[in-house]
GROMACS .gro file of C-alpha atoms in nm:
model
  200
    1LEU     CA    1   2.820  -0.234  -0.343
    2LYS     CA    2   2.520  -0.007  -0.362
    3GLY     CA    3   2.280  -0.025  -0.652
    4SER     CA    4   2.238   0.249  -0.909
    5LEU     CA    5   1.982   0.391  -1.149
    6ASN     CA    6   2.114   0.443  -1.499
    7GLU     CA    7   1.885   0.596  -1.760
    8LYS     CA    8   2.030   0.363  -2.027
    9ASN     CA    9   1.894   0.060  -1.841
   10LEU     CA   10   1.557   0.193  -1.727
   11PRO     CA   11   1.238   0.027  -1.853
   12GLN     CA   12   0.970   0.240  -2.015
   13ASN     CA   13   0.714   0.109  -1.767
   14PRO     CA   14   0.791   0.189  -1.399
   15ILE     CA   15   0.586  -0.109  -1.281
   16GLN     CA   16   0.853  -0.331  -1.436
   17LEU     CA   17   1.124  -0.159  -1.231
   18PHE     CA   18   0.909  -0.178  -0.917
   19SER     CA   19   0.858  -0.548  -0.979
   20GLU     CA   20   1.233  -0.606  -1.017
   21TRP     CA   21   1.311  -0.429  -0.692
   22PHE     CA   22   1.022  -0.582  -0.499
   23ASN     CA   23   1.082  -0.939  -0.616
   24TYR     CA   24   1.458  -0.922  -0.549
   25ILE     CA   25   1.404  -0.802  -0.193
   26ASP     CA   26   1.118  -1.045  -0.131
   27SER     CA   27   1.285  -1.354  -0.279
   28ASN     CA   28   1.611  -1.287  -0.096
   29LYS     CA   29   1.425  -1.217   0.231
   30LYS     CA   30   1.602  -0.884   0.270
   31GLU     CA   31   1.316  -0.740   0.478
   32LEU     CA   32   1.070  -0.887   0.729
   33GLU     CA   33   0.776  -0.747   0.531
   34THR     CA   34   0.867  -0.636   0.182
   35ASN     CA   35   0.504  -0.537   0.122
   36ALA     CA   36   0.480  -0.294   0.418
   37MET     CA   37   0.407   0.053   0.284
   38SER     CA   38   0.305   0.387   0.425
   39LEU     CA   39  -0.028   0.523   0.305
   40SER     CA   40  -0.088   0.897   0.331
   41THR     CA   41  -0.432   1.055   0.304
   42VAL     CA   42  -0.565   1.407   0.367
   43ASN     CA   43  -0.859   1.474   0.598
   44ASP     CA   44  -1.136   1.740   0.593
   45SER     CA   45  -0.906   1.993   0.760
   46ASN     CA   46  -0.634   1.935   0.498
   47PHE     CA   47  -0.412   1.759   0.750
   48PRO     CA   48  -0.219   1.459   0.616
   49HIS     CA   49  -0.227   1.132   0.805
   50THR     CA   50   0.012   0.843   0.743
   51ARG     CA   51  -0.003   0.483   0.855
   52ILE     CA   52   0.148   0.148   0.752
   53VAL     CA   53  -0.064  -0.093   0.548
   54LEU     CA   54   0.025  -0.405   0.351
   55LEU     CA   55   0.042  -0.422  -0.026
   56LYS     CA   56  -0.145  -0.737  -0.133
   57LYS     CA   57  -0.108  -0.722  -0.511
   58PHE     CA   58   0.035  -0.501  -0.781
   59SER     CA   59   0.020  -0.494  -1.161
   60ASN     CA   60   0.001  -0.248  -1.446
   61GLU     CA   61  -0.349  -0.177  -1.317
   62GLY     CA   62  -0.229  -0.046  -0.980
   63PHE     CA   63  -0.142  -0.125  -0.619
   64ILE     CA   64  -0.397  -0.305  -0.400
   65PHE     CA   65  -0.452  -0.301  -0.024
   66PHE     CA   66  -0.748  -0.385   0.201
   67THR     CA   67  -0.903  -0.206   0.496
   68ASN     CA   68  -1.220  -0.100   0.676
   69TYR     CA   69  -1.400   0.154   0.456
   70ASN     CA   70  -1.533   0.325   0.772
   71SER     CA   71  -1.184   0.377   0.913
   72ARG     CA   72  -1.008   0.714   0.918
   73LYS     CA   73  -0.829   0.629   0.595
   74GLY     CA   74  -1.147   0.505   0.430
   75LYS     CA   75  -1.341   0.820   0.516
   76ALA     CA   76  -1.054   1.037   0.392
   77ILE     CA   77  -1.035   0.848   0.062
   78ASP     CA   78  -1.411   0.882   0.013
   79LYS     CA   79  -1.374   1.261   0.014
   80ASN     CA   80  -1.031   1.285  -0.147
   81PRO     CA   81  -0.906   0.980  -0.340
   82SER     CA   82  -0.559   1.133  -0.392
   83VAL     CA   83  -0.312   0.929  -0.186
   84CYS     CA   84   0.059   0.865  -0.151
   85LEU     CA   85   0.219   0.523  -0.103
   86SER     CA   86   0.579   0.491   0.012
   87PHE     CA   87   0.809   0.189   0.041
   88PHE     CA   88   1.144   0.199   0.217
   89TRP     CA   89   1.379  -0.099   0.208
   90PRO     CA   90   1.686  -0.010   0.418
   91SER     CA   91   1.869  -0.335   0.335
   92THR     CA   92   1.914  -0.219  -0.024
   93GLU     CA   93   1.888   0.157   0.043
   94GLN     CA   94   1.588   0.184  -0.187
   95GLN     CA   95   1.270   0.385  -0.165
   96VAL     CA   96   0.966   0.410  -0.392
   97ILE     CA   97   0.708   0.690  -0.366
   98ILE     CA   98   0.379   0.653  -0.553
   99ASN     CA   99   0.117   0.923  -0.605
  100GLY     CA  100  -0.222   0.827  -0.741
  101ASN     CA  101  -0.593   0.791  -0.685
  102ALA     CA  102  -0.754   0.513  -0.481
  103PHE     CA  103  -1.066   0.334  -0.604
  104LYS     CA  104  -1.269   0.064  -0.430
  105LEU     CA  105  -1.239  -0.289  -0.567
  106SER     CA  106  -1.546  -0.479  -0.678
  107LYS     CA  107  -1.740  -0.673  -0.415
  108ILE     CA  108  -1.638  -0.995  -0.590
  109ASP     CA  109  -1.267  -0.914  -0.560
  110SER     CA  110  -1.304  -0.806  -0.197
  111ASP     CA  111  -1.502  -1.124  -0.116
  112SER     CA  112  -1.236  -1.338  -0.281
  113TYR     CA  113  -0.954  -1.189  -0.075
  114PHE     CA  114  -1.154  -1.185   0.249
  115ASN     CA  115  -1.236  -1.555   0.213
  116SER     CA  116  -0.868  -1.635   0.161
  117ARG     CA  117  -0.769  -1.482   0.495
  118PRO     CA  118  -0.711  -1.688   0.812
  119ILE     CA  119  -1.029  -1.722   1.018
  120GLY     CA  120  -0.879  -1.509   1.294
  121SER     CA  121  -0.823  -1.221   1.054
  122GLN     CA  122  -1.176  -1.259   0.921
  123LEU     CA  123  -1.317  -1.245   1.273
  124GLY     CA  124  -1.100  -0.943   1.355
  125ALA     CA  125  -1.236  -0.753   1.055
  126VAL     CA  126  -1.593  -0.821   1.172
  127VAL     CA  127  -1.524  -0.734   1.537
  128SER     CA  128  -1.333  -0.409   1.490
  129ASN     CA  129  -1.506  -0.081   1.410
  130GLN     CA  130  -1.171   0.055   1.301
  131SER     CA  131  -1.073   0.404   1.425
  132GLU     CA  132  -1.379   0.429   1.654
  133ILE     CA  133  -1.334   0.502   2.027
  134ILE     CA  134  -1.388   0.197   2.250
  135LYS     CA  135  -1.417   0.152   2.627
  136SER     CA  136  -1.139  -0.099   2.674
  137ARG     CA  137  -0.952  -0.391   2.521
  138LYS     CA  138  -1.188  -0.623   2.707
  139PHE     CA  139  -1.472  -0.480   2.498
  140LEU     CA  140  -1.296  -0.610   2.185
  141GLU     CA  141  -1.207  -0.944   2.340
  142ASP     CA  142  -1.565  -1.001   2.455
  143LYS     CA  143  -1.695  -0.929   2.104
  144MET     CA  144  -1.440  -1.172   1.960
  145SER     CA  145  -1.533  -1.446   2.210
  146LYS     CA  146  -1.902  -1.405   2.131
  147LEU     CA  147  -1.839  -1.423   1.759
  148LYS     CA  148  -1.628  -1.739   1.797
  149LEU     CA  149  -1.925  -1.908   1.965
  150ASP     CA  150  -2.151  -1.820   1.675
  151LYS     CA  151  -2.152  -2.114   1.436
  152SER     CA  152  -2.273  -1.912   1.138
  153ILE     CA  153  -2.035  -1.863   0.848
  154VAL     CA  154  -1.834  -1.544   0.874
  155LYS     CA  155  -1.898  -1.317   0.578
  156ARG     CA  156  -1.714  -1.008   0.462
  157PRO     CA  157  -1.868  -0.698   0.616
  158GLU     CA  158  -1.998  -0.451   0.357
  159HIS     CA  159  -1.772  -0.186   0.512
  160TRP     CA  160  -1.455  -0.389   0.456
  161GLY     CA  161  -1.275  -0.433   0.126
  162GLY     CA  162  -0.999  -0.339  -0.110
  163TYR     CA  163  -0.866  -0.030  -0.280
  164ASN     CA  164  -0.669  -0.010  -0.600
  165VAL     CA  165  -0.430   0.285  -0.621
  166ILE     CA  166  -0.385   0.384  -0.985
  167PRO     CA  167  -0.051   0.568  -1.006
  168SER     CA  168   0.006   0.900  -1.178
  169SER     CA  169   0.371   0.925  -1.071
  170ILE     CA  170   0.630   0.687  -0.928
  171GLU     CA  171   0.966   0.798  -0.790
  172PHE     CA  172   1.254   0.555  -0.742
  173TRP     CA  173   1.525   0.647  -0.493
  174GLN     CA  174   1.851   0.456  -0.474
  175GLY     CA  175   2.100   0.539  -0.199
  176ARG     CA  176   2.450   0.622  -0.323
  177ASP     CA  177   2.781   0.729  -0.169
  178ASN     CA  178   2.829   1.083  -0.035
  179ARG     CA  179   2.453   1.144  -0.032
  180LEU     CA  180   2.458   1.175  -0.411
  181HIS     CA  181   2.158   0.947  -0.439
  182ASP     CA  182   1.989   0.846  -0.765
  183ARG     CA  183   1.632   0.972  -0.803
  184ILE     CA  184   1.425   0.889  -1.108
  185LEU     CA  185   1.071   1.024  -1.138
  186TYR     CA  186   0.821   0.861  -1.374
  187LYS     CA  187   0.507   1.060  -1.461
  188LYS     CA  188   0.216   0.951  -1.677
  189ASP     CA  189   0.102   1.189  -1.949
  190ASN     CA  190  -0.173   1.088  -2.194
  191ASN     CA  191  -0.134   0.731  -2.073
  192ILE     CA  192   0.239   0.731  -2.155
  193TRP     CA  193   0.511   0.705  -1.891
  194ASN     CA  194   0.807   0.943  -1.912
  195HIS     CA  195   1.093   0.979  -1.667
  196VAL     CA  196   1.337   1.246  -1.553
  197ARG     CA  197   1.629   1.253  -1.310
  198LEU     CA  198   1.596   1.459  -0.991
  199SER     CA  199   1.879   1.607  -0.792
  200PRO     CA  200   1.925   1.437  -0.455
   0.00000   0.00000   0.00000
């Protein structure tokens, strides 16, 4: 039986509904990576670009992911912080689309997460100049091998860290029979969330 979205049962805060969906899918191992989400940014030429990143934390304060600030996405966010996040969980026929602005996390928060990562992931963040053109894969592997031989403690590069996406709207999409899907759109106005139903 497919799920449904009934206005009588909707919470005032959309983060609560997101948490219910996310935790159900994650705890029941419905998807390989519940936290995989698309991130869309807009470049200097007003072209959108979308890629998959991993959600690392969410709360009433926003949705957090980490990346190289010098990457294509990082440069786009520097000039235009308006982004779109999208989750799609086919096992439950659910989708969540989040519009908001992305802000860099503090150095302390970025350090804390970086230091919690496996050493291989730490090394990878140091080695890769994300989105830059390179000569070959061997170029990367040689840099990694050299870094592994260096006995100094690996530290978070200044150009690597987290973003917090503070949402201004969150749409919940629940698949239903006959393509008559449920769509509920939450929008924040004067710091208060309100919701409406959209036609599928």
